[in-house]
PDB file of C-alpha atoms and ligand atoms in Angstrom:
ATOM      1  CA  UNK A   1      -9.746  18.368  98.016  1.00 80.00           C
ATOM      2  CA  UNK A   2     -12.239  16.330  99.961  1.00 93.00           C
ATOM      3  CA  UNK A   3     -10.847  13.597 102.183  1.00 97.00           C
ATOM      4  CA  UNK A   4     -12.759  10.359 101.688  1.00 98.00           C
ATOM      5  CA  UNK A   5     -12.336   6.609 101.967  1.00 98.00           C
ATOM      6  CA  UNK A   6      -9.806   6.516  99.111  1.00 98.00           C
ATOM      7  CA  UNK A   7      -7.481   9.315 100.245  1.00 98.00           C
ATOM      8  CA  UNK A   8      -3.821   8.237 100.251  1.00 98.00           C
ATOM      9  CA  UNK A   9      -1.409   9.668 102.808  1.00 98.00           C
ATOM     10  CA  UNK A  10       2.184  10.790 102.394  1.00 98.00           C
ATOM     11  CA  UNK A  11       4.210  12.598 104.998  1.00 98.00           C
ATOM     12  CA  UNK A  12       7.431  13.623 106.610  1.00 98.00           C
ATOM     13  CA  UNK A  13       9.186  11.897 109.492  1.00 98.00           C
ATOM     14  CA  UNK A  14      11.855  13.727 111.472  1.00 98.00           C
ATOM     15  CA  UNK A  15      12.393  15.604 114.672  1.00 98.00           C
ATOM     16  CA  UNK A  16      11.547  18.461 114.634  1.00 98.00           C
ATOM     17  CA  UNK A  17       9.180  18.758 111.650  1.00 98.00           C
ATOM     18  CA  UNK A  18       7.220  21.898 112.574  1.00 97.00           C
ATOM     19  CA  UNK A  19       8.998  24.246 110.154  1.00 95.00           C
ATOM     20  CA  UNK A  20       8.829  22.051 107.069  1.00 97.00           C
ATOM     21  CA  UNK A  21       7.752  23.474 103.699  1.00 98.00           C
ATOM     22  CA  UNK A  22       7.179  20.036 102.190  1.00 98.00           C
ATOM     23  CA  UNK A  23       3.383  20.116 102.730  1.00 98.00           C
ATOM     24  CA  UNK A  24       3.290  23.194 100.476  1.00 98.00           C
ATOM     25  CA  UNK A  25       5.039  21.247  97.713  1.00 98.00           C
ATOM     26  CA  UNK A  26       3.047  18.020  97.885  1.00 98.00           C
ATOM     27  CA  UNK A  27      -0.396  19.364  98.641  1.00 98.00           C
ATOM     28  CA  UNK A  28      -0.056  21.903  95.812  1.00 98.00           C
ATOM     29  CA  UNK A  29       0.977  19.138  93.411  1.00 98.00           C
ATOM     30  CA  UNK A  30      -1.892  16.895  94.565  1.00 98.00           C
ATOM     31  CA  UNK A  31      -4.281  19.749  93.837  1.00 98.00           C
ATOM     32  CA  UNK A  32      -2.728  20.433  90.399  1.00 98.00           C
ATOM     33  CA  UNK A  33      -2.962  16.744  89.433  1.00 98.00           C
ATOM     34  CA  UNK A  34      -6.359  16.182  91.072  1.00 98.00           C
ATOM     35  CA  UNK A  35      -4.821  13.341  93.097  1.00 98.00           C
ATOM     36  CA  UNK A  36      -6.714  12.167  96.171  1.00 98.00           C
ATOM     37  CA  UNK A  37      -3.669  12.558  98.435  1.00 98.00           C
ATOM     38  CA  UNK A  38      -2.674  14.435 101.579  1.00 98.00           C
ATOM     39  CA  UNK A  39       0.804  15.159 102.911  1.00 98.00           C
ATOM     40  CA  UNK A  40       1.280  15.661 106.642  1.00 98.00           C
ATOM     41  CA  UNK A  41       4.201  16.015 109.087  1.00 98.00           C
ATOM     42  CA  UNK A  42       4.847  13.210 111.611  1.00 98.00           C
ATOM     43  CA  UNK A  43       7.240  14.062 114.437  1.00 98.00           C
ATOM     44  CA  UNK A  44       9.076  10.877 115.470  1.00 98.00           C
ATOM     45  CA  UNK A  45      10.633  10.736 118.904  1.00 98.00           C
ATOM     46  CA  UNK A  46      14.114   9.396 119.597  1.00 98.00           C
ATOM     47  CA  UNK A  47      14.103   5.614 119.625  1.00 98.00           C
ATOM     48  CA  UNK A  48      10.816   5.262 117.705  1.00 98.00           C
ATOM     49  CA  UNK A  49      12.061   5.403 114.110  1.00 98.00           C
ATOM     50  CA  UNK A  50      11.850   1.666 113.342  1.00 98.00           C
ATOM     51  CA  UNK A  51       8.341   1.556 114.854  1.00 98.00           C
ATOM     52  CA  UNK A  52       7.352   4.576 112.780  1.00 98.00           C
ATOM     53  CA  UNK A  53       8.526   3.008 109.507  1.00 98.00           C
ATOM     54  CA  UNK A  54       6.896  -0.313 110.320  1.00 98.00           C
ATOM     55  CA  UNK A  55       3.688   1.464 111.270  1.00 98.00           C
ATOM     56  CA  UNK A  56       3.760   3.521 108.093  1.00 98.00           C
ATOM     57  CA  UNK A  57       4.050   0.332 106.034  1.00 98.00           C
ATOM     58  CA  UNK A  58       1.229  -1.296 108.002  1.00 97.00           C
ATOM     59  CA  UNK A  59      -0.940   1.767 107.379  1.00 97.00           C
ATOM     60  CA  UNK A  60      -0.031   1.582 103.691  1.00 96.00           C
ATOM     61  CA  UNK A  61       1.214   5.138 103.506  1.00 97.00           C
ATOM     62  CA  UNK A  62       2.105   5.887  99.899  1.00 97.00           C
ATOM     63  CA  UNK A  63       5.419   7.509 100.718  1.00 98.00           C
ATOM     64  CA  UNK A  64       7.427   9.405 103.272  1.00 98.00           C
ATOM     65  CA  UNK A  65      10.118  11.998 103.331  1.00 98.00           C
ATOM     66  CA  UNK A  66      12.776  11.654 105.986  1.00 98.00           C
ATOM     67  CA  UNK A  67      14.543  14.589 107.544  1.00 98.00           C
ATOM     68  CA  UNK A  68      17.012  15.340 110.323  1.00 97.00           C
ATOM     69  CA  UNK A  69      18.092  13.379 112.355  1.00 98.00           C
ATOM     70  CA  UNK A  70      16.996  10.163 110.618  1.00 98.00           C
ATOM     71  CA  UNK A  71      18.398  10.243 107.076  1.00 98.00           C
ATOM     72  CA  UNK A  72      21.063   7.605 107.808  1.00 97.00           C
ATOM     73  CA  UNK A  73      19.423   5.854 110.718  1.00 98.00           C
ATOM     74  CA  UNK A  74      16.414   4.954 108.530  1.00 98.00           C
ATOM     75  CA  UNK A  75      18.451   2.791 106.121  1.00 98.00           C
ATOM     76  CA  UNK A  76      18.334  -0.474 108.148  1.00 98.00           C
ATOM     77  CA  UNK A  77      14.535  -0.096 108.352  1.00 98.00           C
ATOM     78  CA  UNK A  78      14.158  -0.314 104.553  1.00 98.00           C
ATOM     79  CA  UNK A  79      13.357  -3.146 102.180  1.00 97.00           C
ATOM     80  CA  UNK A  80      15.494  -1.759  99.359  1.00 98.00           C
ATOM     81  CA  UNK A  81      17.821   1.229  98.840  1.00 98.00           C
ATOM     82  CA  UNK A  82      18.570   2.982  95.554  1.00 96.00           C
ATOM     83  CA  UNK A  83      22.257   2.921  94.507  1.00 92.00           C
ATOM     84  CA  UNK A  84      22.991   6.676  94.841  1.00 91.00           C
ATOM     85  CA  UNK A  85      21.341   6.775  98.281  1.00 96.00           C
ATOM     86  CA  UNK A  86      23.248   3.658  99.340  1.00 95.00           C
ATOM     87  CA  UNK A  87      26.576   5.158  98.242  1.00 93.00           C
ATOM     88  CA  UNK A  88      25.837   8.413 100.051  1.00 94.00           C
ATOM     89  CA  UNK A  89      24.476   6.602 103.082  1.00 95.00           C
ATOM     90  CA  UNK A  90      21.510   8.968 103.377  1.00 97.00           C
ATOM     91  CA  UNK A  91      17.873   8.559 102.401  1.00 98.00           C
ATOM     92  CA  UNK A  92      15.292  11.348 102.334  1.00 98.00           C
ATOM     93  CA  UNK A  93      12.455   9.635 100.477  1.00 98.00           C
ATOM     94  CA  UNK A  94      10.676   6.333 101.054  1.00 98.00           C
ATOM     95  CA  UNK A  95       8.377   4.891  98.422  1.00 98.00           C
ATOM     96  CA  UNK A  96       6.074   1.957  99.161  1.00 97.00           C
ATOM     97  CA  UNK A  97       7.085  -1.373  97.581  1.00 96.00           C
ATOM     98  CA  UNK A  98       5.672  -4.824  98.331  1.00 94.00           C
ATOM     99  CA  UNK A  99       7.012  -5.701 101.791  1.00 92.00           C
ATOM    100  CA  UNK A 100       7.986  -2.221 102.961  1.00 96.00           C
ATOM    101  CA  UNK A 101       9.680   0.859 101.548  1.00 98.00           C
ATOM    102  CA  UNK A 102      12.444   1.596  99.066  1.00 98.00           C
ATOM    103  CA  UNK A 103      14.754   4.482  99.999  1.00 98.00           C
ATOM    104  CA  UNK A 104      15.997   7.198  97.659  1.00 98.00           C
ATOM    105  CA  UNK A 105      18.062  10.344  97.983  1.00 97.00           C
ATOM    106  CA  UNK A 106      16.044  12.947  96.125  1.00 98.00           C
ATOM    107  CA  UNK A 107      18.009  15.724  97.872  1.00 97.00           C
ATOM    108  CA  UNK A 108      20.883  15.043  95.518  1.00 97.00           C
ATOM    109  CA  UNK A 109      18.733  14.281  92.480  1.00 97.00           C
ATOM    110  CA  UNK A 110      16.863  17.489  93.347  1.00 98.00           C
ATOM    111  CA  UNK A 111      20.066  19.495  93.419  1.00 98.00           C
ATOM    112  CA  UNK A 112      20.994  18.001  90.058  1.00 98.00           C
ATOM    113  CA  UNK A 113      17.621  18.872  88.512  1.00 98.00           C
ATOM    114  CA  UNK A 114      17.729  22.393  90.008  1.00 98.00           C
ATOM    115  CA  UNK A 115      21.118  22.882  88.402  1.00 98.00           C
ATOM    116  CA  UNK A 116      19.920  21.510  85.060  1.00 98.00           C
ATOM    117  CA  UNK A 117      16.982  23.943  84.919  1.00 97.00           C
ATOM    118  CA  UNK A 118      19.415  26.809  85.595  1.00 97.00           C
ATOM    119  CA  UNK A 119      21.720  25.471  82.864  1.00 98.00           C
ATOM    120  CA  UNK A 120      24.478  24.670  85.329  1.00 98.00           C
ATOM    121  CA  UNK A 121      26.458  21.663  84.122  1.00 97.00           C
ATOM    122  CA  UNK A 122      28.219  19.018  86.209  1.00 98.00           C
ATOM    123  CA  UNK A 123      29.399  16.564  83.531  1.00 98.00           C
ATOM    124  CA  UNK A 124      32.971  17.296  82.378  1.00 98.00           C
ATOM    125  CA  UNK A 125      33.153  20.381  84.623  1.00 98.00           C
ATOM    126  CA  UNK A 126      35.730  21.431  87.193  1.00 98.00           C
ATOM    127  CA  UNK A 127      33.864  22.379  90.349  1.00 98.00           C
ATOM    128  CA  UNK A 128      34.731  23.811  93.762  1.00 98.00           C
ATOM    129  CA  UNK A 129      32.794  22.321  96.680  1.00 98.00           C
ATOM    130  CA  UNK A 130      32.880  24.037 100.069  1.00 98.00           C
ATOM    131  CA  UNK A 131      32.663  21.876 103.194  1.00 98.00           C
ATOM    132  CA  UNK A 132      33.128  18.220 104.052  1.00 98.00           C
ATOM    133  CA  UNK A 133      30.112  17.566 106.314  1.00 95.00           C
ATOM    134  CA  UNK A 134      27.196  15.281 105.477  1.00 94.00           C
ATOM    135  CA  UNK A 135      25.643  17.511 102.816  1.00 96.00           C
ATOM    136  CA  UNK A 136      28.922  18.269 101.040  1.00 97.00           C
ATOM    137  CA  UNK A 137      29.896  14.624 101.122  1.00 97.00           C
ATOM    138  CA  UNK A 138      26.619  13.811  99.347  1.00 96.00           C
ATOM    139  CA  UNK A 139      27.266  16.562  96.777  1.00 98.00           C
ATOM    140  CA  UNK A 140      30.758  15.126  96.213  1.00 98.00           C
ATOM    141  CA  UNK A 141      29.146  11.768  95.373  1.00 97.00           C
ATOM    142  CA  UNK A 142      26.630  13.435  93.100  1.00 97.00           C
ATOM    143  CA  UNK A 143      29.344  15.314  91.174  1.00 98.00           C
ATOM    144  CA  UNK A 144      31.509  12.199  90.897  1.00 97.00           C
ATOM    145  CA  UNK A 145      28.621   9.993  89.790  1.00 95.00           C
ATOM    146  CA  UNK A 146      27.344  12.602  87.316  1.00 96.00           C
ATOM    147  CA  UNK A 147      30.679  12.798  85.523  1.00 98.00           C
ATOM    148  CA  UNK A 148      32.375  15.924  86.896  1.00 98.00           C
ATOM    149  CA  UNK A 149      35.934  16.187  85.609  1.00 98.00           C
ATOM    150  CA  UNK A 150      37.376  17.422  88.920  1.00 98.00           C
ATOM    151  CA  UNK A 151      35.972  18.585  92.241  1.00 98.00           C
ATOM    152  CA  UNK A 152      38.170  20.731  94.453  1.00 98.00           C
ATOM    153  CA  UNK A 153      36.850  19.927  97.914  1.00 98.00           C
ATOM    154  CA  UNK A 154      37.753  22.873 100.127  1.00 98.00           C
ATOM    155  CA  UNK A 155      37.379  22.540 103.878  1.00 98.00           C
ATOM    156  CA  UNK A 156      38.638  24.265 107.024  1.00 98.00           C
ATOM    157  CA  UNK A 157      39.877  20.910 108.326  1.00 98.00           C
ATOM    158  CA  UNK A 158      41.936  19.415 105.498  1.00 98.00           C
ATOM    159  CA  UNK A 159      41.905  15.903 106.974  1.00 98.00           C
ATOM    160  CA  UNK A 160      38.134  15.741 106.719  1.00 98.00           C
ATOM    161  CA  UNK A 161      38.230  16.741 103.047  1.00 98.00           C
ATOM    162  CA  UNK A 162      40.924  14.116 102.468  1.00 98.00           C
ATOM    163  CA  UNK A 163      38.775  11.441 104.063  1.00 98.00           C
ATOM    164  CA  UNK A 164      35.750  12.309 101.909  1.00 98.00           C
ATOM    165  CA  UNK A 165      37.939  12.471  98.787  1.00 98.00           C
ATOM    166  CA  UNK A 166      39.463   9.044  99.438  1.00 98.00           C
ATOM    167  CA  UNK A 167      36.066   7.507 100.045  1.00 97.00           C
ATOM    168  CA  UNK A 168      34.377   8.985  96.971  1.00 98.00           C
ATOM    169  CA  UNK A 169      37.339   8.355  94.663  1.00 98.00           C
ATOM    170  CA  UNK A 170      37.456   4.740  95.788  1.00 97.00           C
ATOM    171  CA  UNK A 171      33.731   4.363  95.258  1.00 95.00           C
ATOM    172  CA  UNK A 172      33.717   5.732  91.691  1.00 95.00           C
ATOM    173  CA  UNK A 173      37.128   4.215  90.879  1.00 97.00           C
ATOM    174  CA  UNK A 174      38.713   7.428  89.555  1.00 98.00           C
ATOM    175  CA  UNK A 175      40.536  10.469  90.933  1.00 98.00           C
ATOM    176  CA  UNK A 176      37.815  13.098  90.841  1.00 98.00           C
ATOM    177  CA  UNK A 177      37.791  14.716  94.293  1.00 98.00           C
ATOM    178  CA  UNK A 178      40.862  16.788  95.195  1.00 98.00           C
ATOM    179  CA  UNK A 179      41.018  18.001  98.812  1.00 98.00           C
ATOM    180  CA  UNK A 180      42.283  21.551  99.489  1.00 98.00           C
ATOM    181  CA  UNK A 181      42.443  23.539 102.739  1.00 98.00           C
ATOM    182  CA  UNK A 182      40.498  26.827 102.832  1.00 97.00           C
ATOM    183  CA  UNK A 183      43.848  28.582 103.025  1.00 96.00           C
ATOM    184  CA  UNK A 184      44.889  27.002  99.718  1.00 96.00           C
ATOM    185  CA  UNK A 185      43.049  29.342  97.325  1.00 97.00           C
ATOM    186  CA  UNK A 186      46.282  29.969  95.426  1.00 97.00           C
ATOM    187  CA  UNK A 187      46.631  26.293  94.623  1.00 96.00           C
ATOM    188  CA  UNK A 188      43.395  26.390  92.594  1.00 97.00           C
ATOM    189  CA  UNK A 189      44.004  26.644  88.845  1.00 97.00           C
ATOM    190  CA  UNK A 190      43.896  30.189  87.515  1.00 96.00           C
ATOM    191  CA  UNK A 191      40.391  30.230  85.998  1.00 97.00           C
ATOM    192  CA  UNK A 192      36.758  30.557  87.067  1.00 98.00           C
ATOM    193  CA  UNK A 193      34.625  27.724  88.446  1.00 98.00           C
ATOM    194  CA  UNK A 194      31.181  26.705  89.567  1.00 98.00           C
ATOM    195  CA  UNK A 195      31.329  26.746  93.391  1.00 98.00           C
ATOM    196  CA  UNK A 196      28.797  24.815  95.485  1.00 98.00           C
ATOM    197  CA  UNK A 197      28.385  25.854  99.133  1.00 98.00           C
ATOM    198  CA  UNK A 198      27.433  22.736 101.076  1.00 98.00           C
ATOM    199  CA  UNK A 199      27.792  23.752 104.740  1.00 98.00           C
ATOM    200  CA  UNK A 200      25.254  25.270 107.109  1.00 97.00           C
ATOM    201  CA  UNK A 201      27.514  28.295 107.617  1.00 98.00           C
ATOM    202  CA  UNK A 202      25.481  31.431 106.825  1.00 98.00           C
ATOM    203  CA  UNK A 203      22.127  29.837 107.671  1.00 98.00           C
ATOM    204  CA  UNK A 204      19.673  32.201 109.390  1.00 97.00           C
ATOM    205  CA  UNK A 205      20.024  33.667 111.964  1.00 98.00           C
ATOM    206  CA  UNK A 206      23.829  33.658 111.396  1.00 98.00           C
ATOM    207  CA  UNK A 207      23.461  35.490 108.106  1.00 98.00           C
ATOM    208  CA  UNK A 208      26.804  37.287 108.271  1.00 98.00           C
ATOM    209  CA  UNK A 209      28.809  34.067 108.512  1.00 98.00           C
ATOM    210  CA  UNK A 210      30.569  32.627 105.500  1.00 98.00           C
ATOM    211  CA  UNK A 211      32.956  29.691 105.074  1.00 98.00           C
ATOM    212  CA  UNK A 212      35.493  31.781 103.159  1.00 98.00           C
ATOM    213  CA  UNK A 213      35.658  35.541 102.669  1.00 96.00           C
ATOM    214  CA  UNK A 214      38.919  35.751 100.749  1.00 97.00           C
ATOM    215  CA  UNK A 215      38.316  37.979  97.678  1.00 96.00           C
ATOM    216  CA  UNK A 216      40.890  35.939  95.732  1.00 97.00           C
ATOM    217  CA  UNK A 217      38.548  32.964  96.093  1.00 98.00           C
ATOM    218  CA  UNK A 218      35.524  34.820  94.725  1.00 98.00           C
ATOM    219  CA  UNK A 219      37.561  36.094  91.789  1.00 98.00           C
ATOM    220  CA  UNK A 220      37.694  32.421  90.732  1.00 98.00           C
ATOM    221  CA  UNK A 221      33.932  31.812  90.859  1.00 98.00           C
ATOM    222  CA  UNK A 222      31.679  32.335  87.803  1.00 98.00           C
ATOM    223  CA  UNK A 223      28.642  30.685  89.433  1.00 98.00           C
ATOM    224  CA  UNK A 224      27.851  30.143  93.092  1.00 98.00           C
ATOM    225  CA  UNK A 225      25.223  27.662  94.240  1.00 98.00           C
ATOM    226  CA  UNK A 226      24.390  27.758  97.946  1.00 98.00           C
ATOM    227  CA  UNK A 227      22.414  24.841  99.381  1.00 98.00           C
ATOM    228  CA  UNK A 228      20.975  27.282 101.938  1.00 98.00           C
ATOM    229  CA  UNK A 229      17.693  29.074 101.105  1.00 97.00           C
ATOM    230  CA  UNK A 230      17.173  30.985 104.337  1.00 96.00           C
ATOM    231  CA  UNK A 231      18.223  33.797 104.141  1.00 97.00           C
ATOM    232  CA  UNK A 232      17.179  34.256 100.507  1.00 97.00           C
ATOM    233  CA  UNK A 233      20.628  35.646  99.706  1.00 98.00           C
ATOM    234  CA  UNK A 234      23.522  34.375 101.826  1.00 98.00           C
ATOM    235  CA  UNK A 235      26.750  36.247 102.341  1.00 98.00           C
ATOM    236  CA  UNK A 236      28.406  33.619 100.097  1.00 98.00           C
ATOM    237  CA  UNK A 237      25.966  34.553  97.315  1.00 98.00           C
ATOM    238  CA  UNK A 238      26.570  38.277  97.867  1.00 98.00           C
ATOM    239  CA  UNK A 239      30.331  37.819  97.609  1.00 98.00           C
ATOM    240  CA  UNK A 240      29.950  35.789  94.400  1.00 98.00           C
ATOM    241  CA  UNK A 241      27.802  38.541  92.870  1.00 98.00           C
ATOM    242  CA  UNK A 242      30.095  41.347  94.027  1.00 98.00           C
ATOM    243  CA  UNK A 243      32.889  39.633  92.140  1.00 98.00           C
ATOM    244  CA  UNK A 244      30.919  39.370  88.903  1.00 98.00           C
ATOM    245  CA  UNK A 245      29.444  35.872  89.269  1.00 98.00           C
ATOM    246  CA  UNK A 246      25.880  34.527  89.158  1.00 98.00           C
ATOM    247  CA  UNK A 247      24.483  33.150  92.409  1.00 98.00           C
ATOM    248  CA  UNK A 248      21.649  30.767  93.271  1.00 98.00           C
ATOM    249  CA  UNK A 249      20.148  29.723  96.593  1.00 98.00           C
ATOM    250  CA  UNK A 250      18.931  26.239  97.529  1.00 98.00           C
ATOM    251  CA  UNK A 251      15.185  26.772  97.183  1.00 98.00           C
ATOM    252  CA  UNK A 252      15.014  25.055  93.791  1.00 98.00           C
ATOM    253  CA  UNK A 253      16.899  22.120  95.291  1.00 98.00           C
ATOM    254  CA  UNK A 254      14.185  21.911  97.958  1.00 98.00           C
ATOM    255  CA  UNK A 255      11.536  22.230  95.240  1.00 98.00           C
ATOM    256  CA  UNK A 256      12.936  19.464  93.047  1.00 98.00           C
ATOM    257  CA  UNK A 257      13.707  17.033  95.859  1.00 98.00           C
ATOM    258  CA  UNK A 258       9.979  17.253  96.629  1.00 98.00           C
ATOM    259  CA  UNK A 259       8.948  17.014  92.988  1.00 98.00           C
ATOM    260  CA  UNK A 260      11.064  13.897  92.423  1.00 98.00           C
ATOM    261  CA  UNK A 261       9.576  12.309  95.558  1.00 98.00           C
ATOM    262  CA  UNK A 262       6.073  13.147  94.288  1.00 98.00           C
ATOM    263  CA  UNK A 263       6.907  11.599  90.906  1.00 98.00           C
ATOM    264  CA  UNK A 264       8.179   8.410  92.577  1.00 98.00           C
ATOM    265  CA  UNK A 265       5.086   8.087  94.748  1.00 98.00           C
ATOM    266  CA  UNK A 266       2.543   8.754  92.008  1.00 98.00           C
ATOM    267  CA  UNK A 267       4.210   7.523  88.826  1.00 98.00           C
ATOM    268  CA  UNK A 268       3.780  10.901  87.121  1.00 98.00           C
ATOM    269  CA  UNK A 269       6.044  13.511  85.566  1.00 98.00           C
ATOM    270  CA  UNK A 270       5.672  17.023  86.987  1.00 98.00           C
ATOM    271  CA  UNK A 271       5.737  19.644  84.235  1.00 98.00           C
ATOM    272  CA  UNK A 272       7.920  22.750  84.466  1.00 97.00           C
ATOM    273  CA  UNK A 273       4.686  24.762  84.546  1.00 98.00           C
ATOM    274  CA  UNK A 274       3.536  22.946  87.695  1.00 98.00           C
ATOM    275  CA  UNK A 275       7.047  23.216  89.142  1.00 98.00           C
ATOM    276  CA  UNK A 276       6.805  26.979  88.598  1.00 98.00           C
ATOM    277  CA  UNK A 277       3.470  27.192  90.426  1.00 98.00           C
ATOM    278  CA  UNK A 278       4.900  25.321  93.439  1.00 98.00           C
ATOM    279  CA  UNK A 279       8.051  27.463  93.375  1.00 98.00           C
ATOM    280  CA  UNK A 280       6.000  30.656  93.560  1.00 98.00           C
ATOM    281  CA  UNK A 281       4.118  29.261  96.568  1.00 98.00           C
ATOM    282  CA  UNK A 282       7.374  28.367  98.317  1.00 98.00           C
ATOM    283  CA  UNK A 283       8.781  31.820  97.583  1.00 97.00           C
ATOM    284  CA  UNK A 284       5.874  33.441  99.444  1.00 96.00           C
ATOM    285  CA  UNK A 285       7.465  32.100 102.622  1.00 93.00           C
ATOM    286  CA  UNK A 286      10.639  34.095 102.018  1.00 88.00           C
ATOM    287  CA  UNK A 287       9.984  37.333 100.210  1.00 71.00           C
TER     288      UNK A 287
HETATM  289  P1  LIG B 301      26.398  18.622 107.857  1.00 69.72           P
HETATM  290  O1  LIG B 301      26.270  18.803 106.376  1.00 69.72           O
HETATM  291  O2  LIG B 301      27.038  17.332 108.240  1.00 69.72           O
HETATM  292  O3  LIG B 301      25.149  18.958 108.625  1.00 69.72           O
HETATM  293  P2  LIG B 301      27.355  21.122 108.724  1.00 69.72           P
HETATM  294  O4  LIG B 301      27.390  21.206 110.215  1.00 69.72           O
HETATM  295  O5  LIG B 301      26.283  21.790 107.976  1.00 69.72           O
HETATM  296  O6  LIG B 301      27.484  19.616 108.314  1.00 69.72           O
HETATM  297  O7  LIG B 301      28.697  21.678 108.165  1.00 69.72           O
HETATM  298  C1  LIG B 301      29.898  21.150 108.535  1.00 69.72           C
HETATM  299  C2  LIG B 301      30.917  21.735 107.576  1.00 69.72           C
HETATM  300  O8  LIG B 301      30.972  23.152 107.762  1.00 69.72           O
HETATM  301  C3  LIG B 301      32.290  21.202 107.817  1.00 69.72           C
HETATM  302  O9  LIG B 301      32.897  21.086 106.570  1.00 69.72           O
HETATM  303  C4  LIG B 301      32.913  22.310 108.655  1.00 69.72           C
HETATM  304  O10 LIG B 301      34.299  22.403 108.564  1.00 69.72           O
HETATM  305  P3  LIG B 301      35.256  21.491 109.512  1.00 69.72           P
HETATM  306  O11 LIG B 301      35.257  20.141 108.863  1.00 69.72           O
HETATM  307  O12 LIG B 301      36.563  22.164 109.476  1.00 69.72           O
HETATM  308  O13 LIG B 301      34.612  21.494 110.873  1.00 69.72           O
HETATM  309  C5  LIG B 301      32.310  23.525 108.027  1.00 69.72           C
HETATM  310  N1  LIG B 301      32.328  24.671 108.939  1.00 69.72           N
HETATM  311  C6  LIG B 301      31.572  24.828 110.054  1.00 69.72           C
HETATM  312  N2  LIG B 301      31.817  26.010 110.629  1.00 69.72           N
HETATM  313  C7  LIG B 301      32.753  26.626 109.859  1.00 69.72           C
HETATM  314  C8  LIG B 301      33.391  27.886 109.921  1.00 69.72           C
HETATM  315  N3  LIG B 301      33.129  28.760 110.888  1.00 69.72           N
HETATM  316  N4  LIG B 301      34.290  28.175 108.960  1.00 69.72           N
HETATM  317  C9  LIG B 301      34.547  27.294 107.967  1.00 69.72           C
HETATM  318  N5  LIG B 301      33.959  26.091 107.844  1.00 69.72           N
HETATM  319  C10 LIG B 301      33.070  25.756 108.783  1.00 69.72           C
END
């Protein structure tokens, strides 16, 4: 693509941003669509976030992604916030609206779409969710808001799982999240579940770490979905497979959070064929 006087800019704000794969997603899509658009990383130093967002609006950037450590801190800088993102309290995508930016959480919508394309249901399902940190808390909201029947929220520190459960249950006005300590595998019903791994335990380079290694746990998992994509196969995924389950990593979540952001910015629908092309490009960075 040739940059000219009409080129629109999108980008990523965070700190650090050097290792991001988002330019692969957006610049590939721009090429596929023939859009006159570039996507670039913008490192934002501590204390400069509000200036960065204001500057981005003044420069009429089309959209931004937001990464660590600014996903919550960015909210007061926004003109509008989508309801799922507001409930979660985390925004990873800004789309230009008159006056500023509207914030969305395409991480969670991306996880949902990644699960849909793999035929993994949330509605009416009973699900195990590992961890009660920021990512798991967001997944708990997603499951509750997308109609899961029950979510067993398993965490090393029970009190933290209880706090997340209370908050989400109050927000959706039904008892959907049930907190369980990691030691409480036996209190899970005697059947197999979808299990979502929402902690950073097992992330490279700590590839041998896993939140739970109790075989009795894995005997209750028919499908494991790890939010981590580096390494390609986490120890959690290996244990799921060894016990007869299917396992997925988080790369399609990364893919679809980007695709949904691209759709919001450009008012288009990305086909599964284009999604596949981008996915293959992302995969080159891992295999
Ligand atoms: P965030 O999503 O907020 O970035 P994280 O640091 O990726 O959070 O993950 C935090 C989660 O991983 C917590 O649920 C934490 O359990 P505690 O609440 O008990 O601290 C969980 N976690 C971290 N290290 C763990 C370990 N070694 N074993 C089990 N769970 C662990």
